[in-house]
Coordinates of C-alpha atoms in Angstrom, one line a residue:
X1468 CA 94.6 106.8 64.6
X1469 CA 91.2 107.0 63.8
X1470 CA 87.6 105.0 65.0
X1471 CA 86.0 102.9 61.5
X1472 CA 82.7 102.3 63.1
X1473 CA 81.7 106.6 63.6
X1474 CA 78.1 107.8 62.2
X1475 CA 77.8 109.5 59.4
X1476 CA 78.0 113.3 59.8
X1477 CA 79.8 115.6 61.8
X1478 CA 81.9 118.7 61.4
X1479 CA 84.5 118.0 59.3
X1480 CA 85.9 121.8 57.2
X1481 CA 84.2 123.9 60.5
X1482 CA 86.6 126.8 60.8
X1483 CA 88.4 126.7 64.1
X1484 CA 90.0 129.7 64.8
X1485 CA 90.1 129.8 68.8
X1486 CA 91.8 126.3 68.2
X1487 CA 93.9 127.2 65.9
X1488 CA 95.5 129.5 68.3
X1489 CA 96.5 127.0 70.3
X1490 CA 99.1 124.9 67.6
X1491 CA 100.9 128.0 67.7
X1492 CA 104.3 128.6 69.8
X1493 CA 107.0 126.3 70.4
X1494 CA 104.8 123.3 72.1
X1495 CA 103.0 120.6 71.0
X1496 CA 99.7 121.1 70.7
X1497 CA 97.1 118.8 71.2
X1498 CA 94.7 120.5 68.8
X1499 CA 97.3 119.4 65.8
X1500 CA 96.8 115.7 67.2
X1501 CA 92.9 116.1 67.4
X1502 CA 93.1 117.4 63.7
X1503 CA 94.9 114.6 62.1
X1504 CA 92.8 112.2 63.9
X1505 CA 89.7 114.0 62.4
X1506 CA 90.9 113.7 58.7
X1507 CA 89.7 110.0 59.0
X1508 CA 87.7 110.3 62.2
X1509 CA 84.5 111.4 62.6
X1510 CA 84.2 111.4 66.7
X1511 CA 87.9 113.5 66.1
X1512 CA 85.8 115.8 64.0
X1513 CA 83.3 116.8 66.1
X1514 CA 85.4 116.7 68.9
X1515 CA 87.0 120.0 68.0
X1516 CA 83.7 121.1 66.5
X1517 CA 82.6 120.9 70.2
X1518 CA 85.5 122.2 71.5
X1519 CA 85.4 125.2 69.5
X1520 CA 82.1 125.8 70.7
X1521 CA 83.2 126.1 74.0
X1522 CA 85.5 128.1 73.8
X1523 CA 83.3 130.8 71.8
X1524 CA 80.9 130.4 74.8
X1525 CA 83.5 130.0 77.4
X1526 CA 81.3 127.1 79.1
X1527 CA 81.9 123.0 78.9
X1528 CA 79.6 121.0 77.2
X1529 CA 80.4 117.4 78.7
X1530 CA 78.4 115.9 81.2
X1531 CA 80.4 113.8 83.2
X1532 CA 79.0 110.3 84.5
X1533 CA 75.9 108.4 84.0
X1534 CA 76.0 104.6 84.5
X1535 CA 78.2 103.2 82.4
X1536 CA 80.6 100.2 82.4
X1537 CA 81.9 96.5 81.8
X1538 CA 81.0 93.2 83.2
X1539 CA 81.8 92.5 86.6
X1540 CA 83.6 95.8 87.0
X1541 CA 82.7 99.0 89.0
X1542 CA 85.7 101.1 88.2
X1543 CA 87.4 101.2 85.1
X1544 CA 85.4 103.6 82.9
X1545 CA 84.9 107.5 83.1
X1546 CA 81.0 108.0 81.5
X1547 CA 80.8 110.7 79.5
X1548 CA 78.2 112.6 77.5
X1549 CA 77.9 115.6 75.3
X1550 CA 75.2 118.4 76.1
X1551 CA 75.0 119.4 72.4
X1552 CA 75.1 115.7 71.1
X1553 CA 72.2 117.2 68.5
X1554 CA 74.6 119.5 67.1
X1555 CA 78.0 117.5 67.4
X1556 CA 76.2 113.6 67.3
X1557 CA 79.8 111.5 66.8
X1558 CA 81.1 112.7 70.7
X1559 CA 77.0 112.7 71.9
X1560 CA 78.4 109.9 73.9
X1561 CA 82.4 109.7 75.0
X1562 CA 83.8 107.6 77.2
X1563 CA 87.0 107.1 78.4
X1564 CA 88.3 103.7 79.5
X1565 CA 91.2 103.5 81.4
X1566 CA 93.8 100.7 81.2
X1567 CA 96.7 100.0 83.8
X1568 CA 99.5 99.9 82.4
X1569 CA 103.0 98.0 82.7
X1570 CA 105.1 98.8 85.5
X1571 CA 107.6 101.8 84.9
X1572 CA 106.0 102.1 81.2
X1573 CA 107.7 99.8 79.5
X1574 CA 106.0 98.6 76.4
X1575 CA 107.1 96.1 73.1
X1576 CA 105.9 98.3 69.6
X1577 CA 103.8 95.3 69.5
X1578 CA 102.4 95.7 72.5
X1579 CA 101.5 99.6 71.3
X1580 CA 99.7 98.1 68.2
X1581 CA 97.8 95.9 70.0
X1582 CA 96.3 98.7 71.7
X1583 CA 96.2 101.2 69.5
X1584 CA 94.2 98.6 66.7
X1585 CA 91.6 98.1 69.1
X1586 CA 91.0 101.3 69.8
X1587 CA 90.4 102.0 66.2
X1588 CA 87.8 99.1 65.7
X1589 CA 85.9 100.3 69.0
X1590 CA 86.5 104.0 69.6
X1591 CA 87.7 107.3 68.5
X1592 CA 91.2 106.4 67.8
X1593 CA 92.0 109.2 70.0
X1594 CA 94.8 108.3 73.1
X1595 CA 96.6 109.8 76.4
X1596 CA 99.5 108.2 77.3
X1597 CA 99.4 108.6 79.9
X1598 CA 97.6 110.4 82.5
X1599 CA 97.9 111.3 85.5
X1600 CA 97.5 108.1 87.7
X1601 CA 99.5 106.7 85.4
X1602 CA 97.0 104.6 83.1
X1603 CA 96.7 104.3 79.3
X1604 CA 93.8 106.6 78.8
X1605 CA 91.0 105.5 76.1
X1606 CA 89.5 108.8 74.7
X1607 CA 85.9 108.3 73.3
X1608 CA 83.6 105.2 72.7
X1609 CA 80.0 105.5 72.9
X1610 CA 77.8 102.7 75.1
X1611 CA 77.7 100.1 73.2
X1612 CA 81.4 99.8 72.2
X1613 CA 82.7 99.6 75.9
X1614 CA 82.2 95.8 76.5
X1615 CA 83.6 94.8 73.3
X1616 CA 86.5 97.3 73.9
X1617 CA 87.2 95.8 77.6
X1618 CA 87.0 91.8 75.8
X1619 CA 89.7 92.3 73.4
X1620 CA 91.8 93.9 75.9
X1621 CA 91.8 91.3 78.2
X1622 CA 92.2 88.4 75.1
X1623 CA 95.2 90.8 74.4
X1624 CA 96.6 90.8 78.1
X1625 CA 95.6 93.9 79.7
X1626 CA 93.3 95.0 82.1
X1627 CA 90.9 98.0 83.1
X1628 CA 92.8 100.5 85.9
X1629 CA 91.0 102.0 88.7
X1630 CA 88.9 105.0 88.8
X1631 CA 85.9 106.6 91.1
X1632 CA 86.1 106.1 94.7
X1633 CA 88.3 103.3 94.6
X1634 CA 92.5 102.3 94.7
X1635 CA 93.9 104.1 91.6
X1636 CA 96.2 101.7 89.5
X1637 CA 99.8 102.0 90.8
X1638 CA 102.5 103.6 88.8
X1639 CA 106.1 103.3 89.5
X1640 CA 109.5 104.6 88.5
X1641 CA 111.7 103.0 86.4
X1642 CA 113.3 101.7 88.9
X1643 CA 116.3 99.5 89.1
X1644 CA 115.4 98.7 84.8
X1645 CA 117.3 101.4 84.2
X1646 CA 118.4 104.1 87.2
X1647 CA 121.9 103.3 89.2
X1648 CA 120.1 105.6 92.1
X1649 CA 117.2 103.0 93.0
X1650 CA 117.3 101.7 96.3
X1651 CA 114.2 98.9 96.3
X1652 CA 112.7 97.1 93.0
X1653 CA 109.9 99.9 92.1
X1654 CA 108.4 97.7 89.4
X1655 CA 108.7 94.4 91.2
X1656 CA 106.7 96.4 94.2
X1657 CA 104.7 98.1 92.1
X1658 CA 103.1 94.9 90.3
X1659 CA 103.1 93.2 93.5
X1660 CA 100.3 95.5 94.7
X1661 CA 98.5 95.9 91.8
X1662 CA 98.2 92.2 91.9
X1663 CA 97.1 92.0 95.6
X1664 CA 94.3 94.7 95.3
X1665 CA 92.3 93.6 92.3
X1666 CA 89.0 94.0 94.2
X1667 CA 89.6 97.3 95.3
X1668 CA 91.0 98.7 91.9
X1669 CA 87.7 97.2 90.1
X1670 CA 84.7 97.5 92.6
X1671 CA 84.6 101.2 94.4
X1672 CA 84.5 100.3 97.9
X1673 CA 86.0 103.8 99.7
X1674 CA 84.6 106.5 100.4
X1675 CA 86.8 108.8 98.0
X1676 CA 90.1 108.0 95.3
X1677 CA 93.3 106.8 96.9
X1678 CA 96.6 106.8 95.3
X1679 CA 99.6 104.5 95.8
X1680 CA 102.9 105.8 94.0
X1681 CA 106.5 103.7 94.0
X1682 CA 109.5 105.7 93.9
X1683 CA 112.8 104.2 93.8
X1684 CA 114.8 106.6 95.5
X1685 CA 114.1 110.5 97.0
X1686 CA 114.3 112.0 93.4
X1687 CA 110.8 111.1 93.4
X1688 CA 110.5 110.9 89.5
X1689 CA 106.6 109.9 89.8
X1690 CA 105.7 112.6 92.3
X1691 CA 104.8 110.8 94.7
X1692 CA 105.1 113.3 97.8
X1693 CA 102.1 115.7 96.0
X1694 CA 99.8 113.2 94.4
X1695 CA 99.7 110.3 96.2
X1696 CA 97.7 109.1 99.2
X1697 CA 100.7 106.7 100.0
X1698 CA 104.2 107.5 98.8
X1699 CA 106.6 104.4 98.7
X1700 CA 110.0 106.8 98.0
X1701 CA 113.5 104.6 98.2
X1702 CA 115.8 106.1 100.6
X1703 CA 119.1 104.4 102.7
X1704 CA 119.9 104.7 106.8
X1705 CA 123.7 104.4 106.1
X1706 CA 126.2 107.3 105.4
X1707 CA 126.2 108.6 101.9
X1708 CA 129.1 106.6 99.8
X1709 CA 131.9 108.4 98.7
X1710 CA 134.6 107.9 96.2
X1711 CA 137.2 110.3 96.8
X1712 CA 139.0 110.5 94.0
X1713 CA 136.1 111.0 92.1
X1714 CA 135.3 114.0 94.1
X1715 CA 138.7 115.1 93.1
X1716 CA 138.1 114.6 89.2
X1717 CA 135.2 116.6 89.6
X1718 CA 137.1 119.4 91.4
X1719 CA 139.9 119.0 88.6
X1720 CA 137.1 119.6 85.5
X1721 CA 135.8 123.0 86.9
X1722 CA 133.3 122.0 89.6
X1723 CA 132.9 124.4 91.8
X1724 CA 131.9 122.0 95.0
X1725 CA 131.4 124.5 97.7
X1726 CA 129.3 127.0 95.3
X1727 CA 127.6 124.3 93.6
X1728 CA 127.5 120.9 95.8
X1729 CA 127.9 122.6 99.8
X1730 CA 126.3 125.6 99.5
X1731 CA 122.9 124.3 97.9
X1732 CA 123.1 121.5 100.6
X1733 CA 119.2 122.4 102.5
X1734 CA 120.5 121.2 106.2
X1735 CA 124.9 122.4 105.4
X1736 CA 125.5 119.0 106.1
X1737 CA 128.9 119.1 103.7
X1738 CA 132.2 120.7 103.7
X1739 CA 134.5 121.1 101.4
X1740 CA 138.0 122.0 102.5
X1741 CA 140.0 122.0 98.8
X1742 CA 141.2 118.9 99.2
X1743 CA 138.1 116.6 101.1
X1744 CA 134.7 116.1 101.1
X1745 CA 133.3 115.7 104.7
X1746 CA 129.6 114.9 105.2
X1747 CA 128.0 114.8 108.4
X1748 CA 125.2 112.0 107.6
X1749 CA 123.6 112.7 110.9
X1750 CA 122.3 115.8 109.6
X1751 CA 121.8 114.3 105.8
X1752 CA 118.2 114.5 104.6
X1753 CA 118.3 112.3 101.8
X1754 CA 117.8 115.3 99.2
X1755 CA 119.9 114.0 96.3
X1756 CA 120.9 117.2 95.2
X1757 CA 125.1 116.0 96.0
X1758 CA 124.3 113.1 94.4
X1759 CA 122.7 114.2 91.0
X1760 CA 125.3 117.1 91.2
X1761 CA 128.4 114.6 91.0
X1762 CA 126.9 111.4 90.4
X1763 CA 130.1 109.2 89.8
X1764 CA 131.7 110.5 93.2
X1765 CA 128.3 110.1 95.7
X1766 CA 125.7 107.4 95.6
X1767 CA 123.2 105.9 98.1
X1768 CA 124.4 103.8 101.3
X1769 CA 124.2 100.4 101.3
X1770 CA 121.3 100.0 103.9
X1771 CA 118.5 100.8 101.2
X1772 CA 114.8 100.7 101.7
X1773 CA 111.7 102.9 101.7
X1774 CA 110.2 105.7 103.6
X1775 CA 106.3 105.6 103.6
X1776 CA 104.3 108.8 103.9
X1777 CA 101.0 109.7 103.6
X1778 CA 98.3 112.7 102.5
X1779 CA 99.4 113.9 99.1
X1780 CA 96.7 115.1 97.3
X1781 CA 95.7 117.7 94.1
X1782 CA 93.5 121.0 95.5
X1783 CA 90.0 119.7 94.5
X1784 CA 87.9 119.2 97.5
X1785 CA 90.5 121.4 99.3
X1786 CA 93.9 122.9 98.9
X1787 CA 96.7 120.7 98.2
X1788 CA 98.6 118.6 100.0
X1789 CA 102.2 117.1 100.2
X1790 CA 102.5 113.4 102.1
X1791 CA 103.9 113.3 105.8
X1792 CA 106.2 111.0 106.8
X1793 CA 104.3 107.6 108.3
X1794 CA 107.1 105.1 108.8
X1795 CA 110.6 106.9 108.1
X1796 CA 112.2 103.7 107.2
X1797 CA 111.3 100.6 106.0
X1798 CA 114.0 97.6 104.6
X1799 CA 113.7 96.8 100.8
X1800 CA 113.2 92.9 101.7
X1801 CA 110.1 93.6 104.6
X1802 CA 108.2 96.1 102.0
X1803 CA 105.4 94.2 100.8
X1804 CA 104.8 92.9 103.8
X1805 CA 105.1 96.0 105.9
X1806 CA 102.8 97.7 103.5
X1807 CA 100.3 94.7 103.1
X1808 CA 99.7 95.6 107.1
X1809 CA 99.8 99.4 107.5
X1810 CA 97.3 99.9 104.3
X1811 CA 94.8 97.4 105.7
X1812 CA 94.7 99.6 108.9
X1813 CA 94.8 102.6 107.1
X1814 CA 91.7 101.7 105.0
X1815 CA 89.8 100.4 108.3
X1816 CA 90.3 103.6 109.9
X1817 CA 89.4 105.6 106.8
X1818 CA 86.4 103.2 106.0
X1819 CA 85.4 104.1 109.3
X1820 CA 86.0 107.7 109.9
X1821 CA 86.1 109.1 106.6
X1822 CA 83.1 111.5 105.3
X1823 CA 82.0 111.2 101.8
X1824 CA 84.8 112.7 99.2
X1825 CA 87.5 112.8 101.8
X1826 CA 90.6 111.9 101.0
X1827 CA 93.1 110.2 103.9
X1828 CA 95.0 113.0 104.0
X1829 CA 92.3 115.4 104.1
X1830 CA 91.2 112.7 107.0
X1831 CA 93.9 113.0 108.8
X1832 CA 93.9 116.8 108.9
X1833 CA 90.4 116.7 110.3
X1834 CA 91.0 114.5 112.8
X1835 CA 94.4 114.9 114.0
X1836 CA 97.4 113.4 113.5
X1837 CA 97.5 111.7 117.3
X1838 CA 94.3 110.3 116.8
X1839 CA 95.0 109.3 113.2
X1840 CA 98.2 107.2 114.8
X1841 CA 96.3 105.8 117.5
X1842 CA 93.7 104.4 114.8
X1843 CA 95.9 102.7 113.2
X1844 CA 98.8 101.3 115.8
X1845 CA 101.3 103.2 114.9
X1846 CA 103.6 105.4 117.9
X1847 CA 104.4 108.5 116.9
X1848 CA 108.1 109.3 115.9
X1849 CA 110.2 113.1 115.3
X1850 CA 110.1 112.6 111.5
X1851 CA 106.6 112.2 111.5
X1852 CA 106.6 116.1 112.7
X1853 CA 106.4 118.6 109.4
X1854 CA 108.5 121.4 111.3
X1855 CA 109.8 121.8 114.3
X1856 CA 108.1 124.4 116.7
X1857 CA 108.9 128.5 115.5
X1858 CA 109.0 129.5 119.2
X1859 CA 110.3 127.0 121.9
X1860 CA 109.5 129.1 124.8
X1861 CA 106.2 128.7 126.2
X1862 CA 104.6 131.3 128.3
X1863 CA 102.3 130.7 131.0
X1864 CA 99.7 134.3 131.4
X1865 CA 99.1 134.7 135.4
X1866 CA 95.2 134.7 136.3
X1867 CA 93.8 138.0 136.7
X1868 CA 94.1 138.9 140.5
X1869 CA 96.3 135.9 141.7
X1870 CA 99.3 136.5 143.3
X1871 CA 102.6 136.5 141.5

């Protein structure tokens, strides 16, 4: 794809040999994408005219923000600007809009089009779908393109995701569309969220990014548990379902179920005696690994819902963090409802306690997990512990000089 309303100049025939570097190997590259977008796009041009640069001088030349936006809206559109725009003028300005997209992904080719022809009237032609949130990601417009970018979108159906200090747009699995292992409607949940927290996807009101992620069972296939502020990952309460004469078939075609289905089991929960598969679902902790392993023979219980956790973040302000369990089980009907409640307390507290740039879970960290609980009405359960104690004795030291 490539933008039709550029200015006249820019790089195009610049050597790039540091680039070029990069379309070698087995992977895709995304300098050989950059480069056929440049044979009819300027922006594209210069892009990897400034790119090159960079890496020649081993220092980025974008300047990231400046005021920039659309009617009405706070969030929505990264500003950027180029520090050479003299030198490269087509990417002098470059911002990136981002668009939520549908729930689990799913698009019609016309849908695609749709997109893809505005972005070639309005900006650089250039695309990431998706990123990491989970938005359509608009690659380079300059000022005056972004409100007539944002109009035909919305005319076409689609709307602006969330970005700065405010609820990201929620991304899902595919849930129940298409995978046998879901155990709550991920897109259904997914959209139902998205429509209930317009106002804090479009107008920043926190005081840093927070995530909300919709996994349909503990496979986790949008990675919830390490980049989301709130996980939503399908799980089940019942024992693990078992057809036993699938287990056998398995056995019969060369599976080796103790080597490959027991002994990987994290908590040894199965046995396997040649002839039976016994499970102790006390000790089950939902891993999936018996279930991906032999998928015809295991599945999910029957009593299906959602654990809720909370605190996964990307190492930016600090390191990285995975989500703790909140509420260990929630039923698939009560989820909207259940959530509605716990993230209006969460965001209270947050809104209340949280220092500037602080995520919840770095929030949470700072201020203790008792407190954290106590903020927001919840009583504090085991699975809400991350690991049990390494030494259960505790030792009391005698003071110096008292008697024994």
């Amino acid at each position: 794809m490539a933008s039709k309303n550029n200015e006249d100049g820019g790089c195009s025939g610049k050597k790039t040999p540091l680039l070029d570097e990069l379309e070698k190997g087995p992977w895709p590259s995304f300098v050989k994408e950059i480069k056929s977008a440049a044979e009819t796009s300027k922006s594209a041009q210069d892009l990897l005219g400034q790119l090159e640069l960079s890496y020649e001088e081993k220092k980025g030349h974008w300047k990231h923000g400046g005021l920039v936006g659309v009617l009405g809206y706070g969030g929505g559109v990264i500003g950027r600007y180029s520090d050479v725009g003299e030198q490269f003028p087509n990417v002098a300005h470059f911002h990136t809009l981002r668009v939520n997209h549908p729930a689990g992904w799913f698009y019609t080719s016309a849908a695609l089009r749709t997109i893809c022809d505005i972005w070639e009237r309005h900006g650089s032609g250039l695309t990431n779908m998706h990123g990491s949130t989970g938005d359509i990601i608009l690659l380079g417009t300059t000022t005056p393109q972004l409100e007539p970018t944002f109009q035909e979108l919305a005319q076409a159906g689609f709307d602006l995701g969330g970005s700065g200090s405010s609820m990201r747009t929620p991304s899902c699995c595919v849930g129940m569309a298409r995978c046998e292992w879901a155990c709550y409607d991920a897109m259904k949940l997914c959209y139902d969220l998205t429509m209930a927290y317009q106002d804090e996807m479009h107008r920043p009101p926190f005081p840093y990014k927070f995530k909300l992620k919709c996994a349909g069972c503990p496979n986790d296939c949008v990675a919830s548990i390490a980049r989301a502020d709130l996980s939503i990952i399908g799980t089940w309460r019942d024992d693990i379902q078992v057809d036993d004469a699938e287990v056998t078939q398995y056995a019969a075609a060369g599976v080796s179920i103790q080597k490959h289905v027991c002994d990987l089991c994290p908590t040894k929960c199965m046995e396997w005696d040649g002839k039976k598969l016994a499970i102790d679902n006390r000790n089950c902790v939902r891993c999936m690994h018996c279930i991906n392993v032999m998928p015809k023979a295991l599945r999910p219980g029957s009593d299906r819902g959602a654990v809720i956790m909370i605190g996964g973040k990307a190492p930016i302000m600090q390191g990285a963090l995975l989500s703790s369990v909140l509420i260990p089980f929630v039923p698939a009907a009560e989820l909207m409802e259940t959530l509605q409640e716990l993230i209006g307390r969460i965001w209270d507290f947050w809104n209340e306690y949280g220092n500037n740039r602080e995520r919840v879970g770095e929030l949470v960290q700072r201020v203790g997990l008792p407190a954290f609980l106590d903020g927001i009405g919840l009583d504090p359960v085991p699975e809400m512990i991350a690991s049990p104690r390494d030494n259960p004795y505790i030792y009391f030291q005698a003071r110096k000089g008292a008697q024994p």
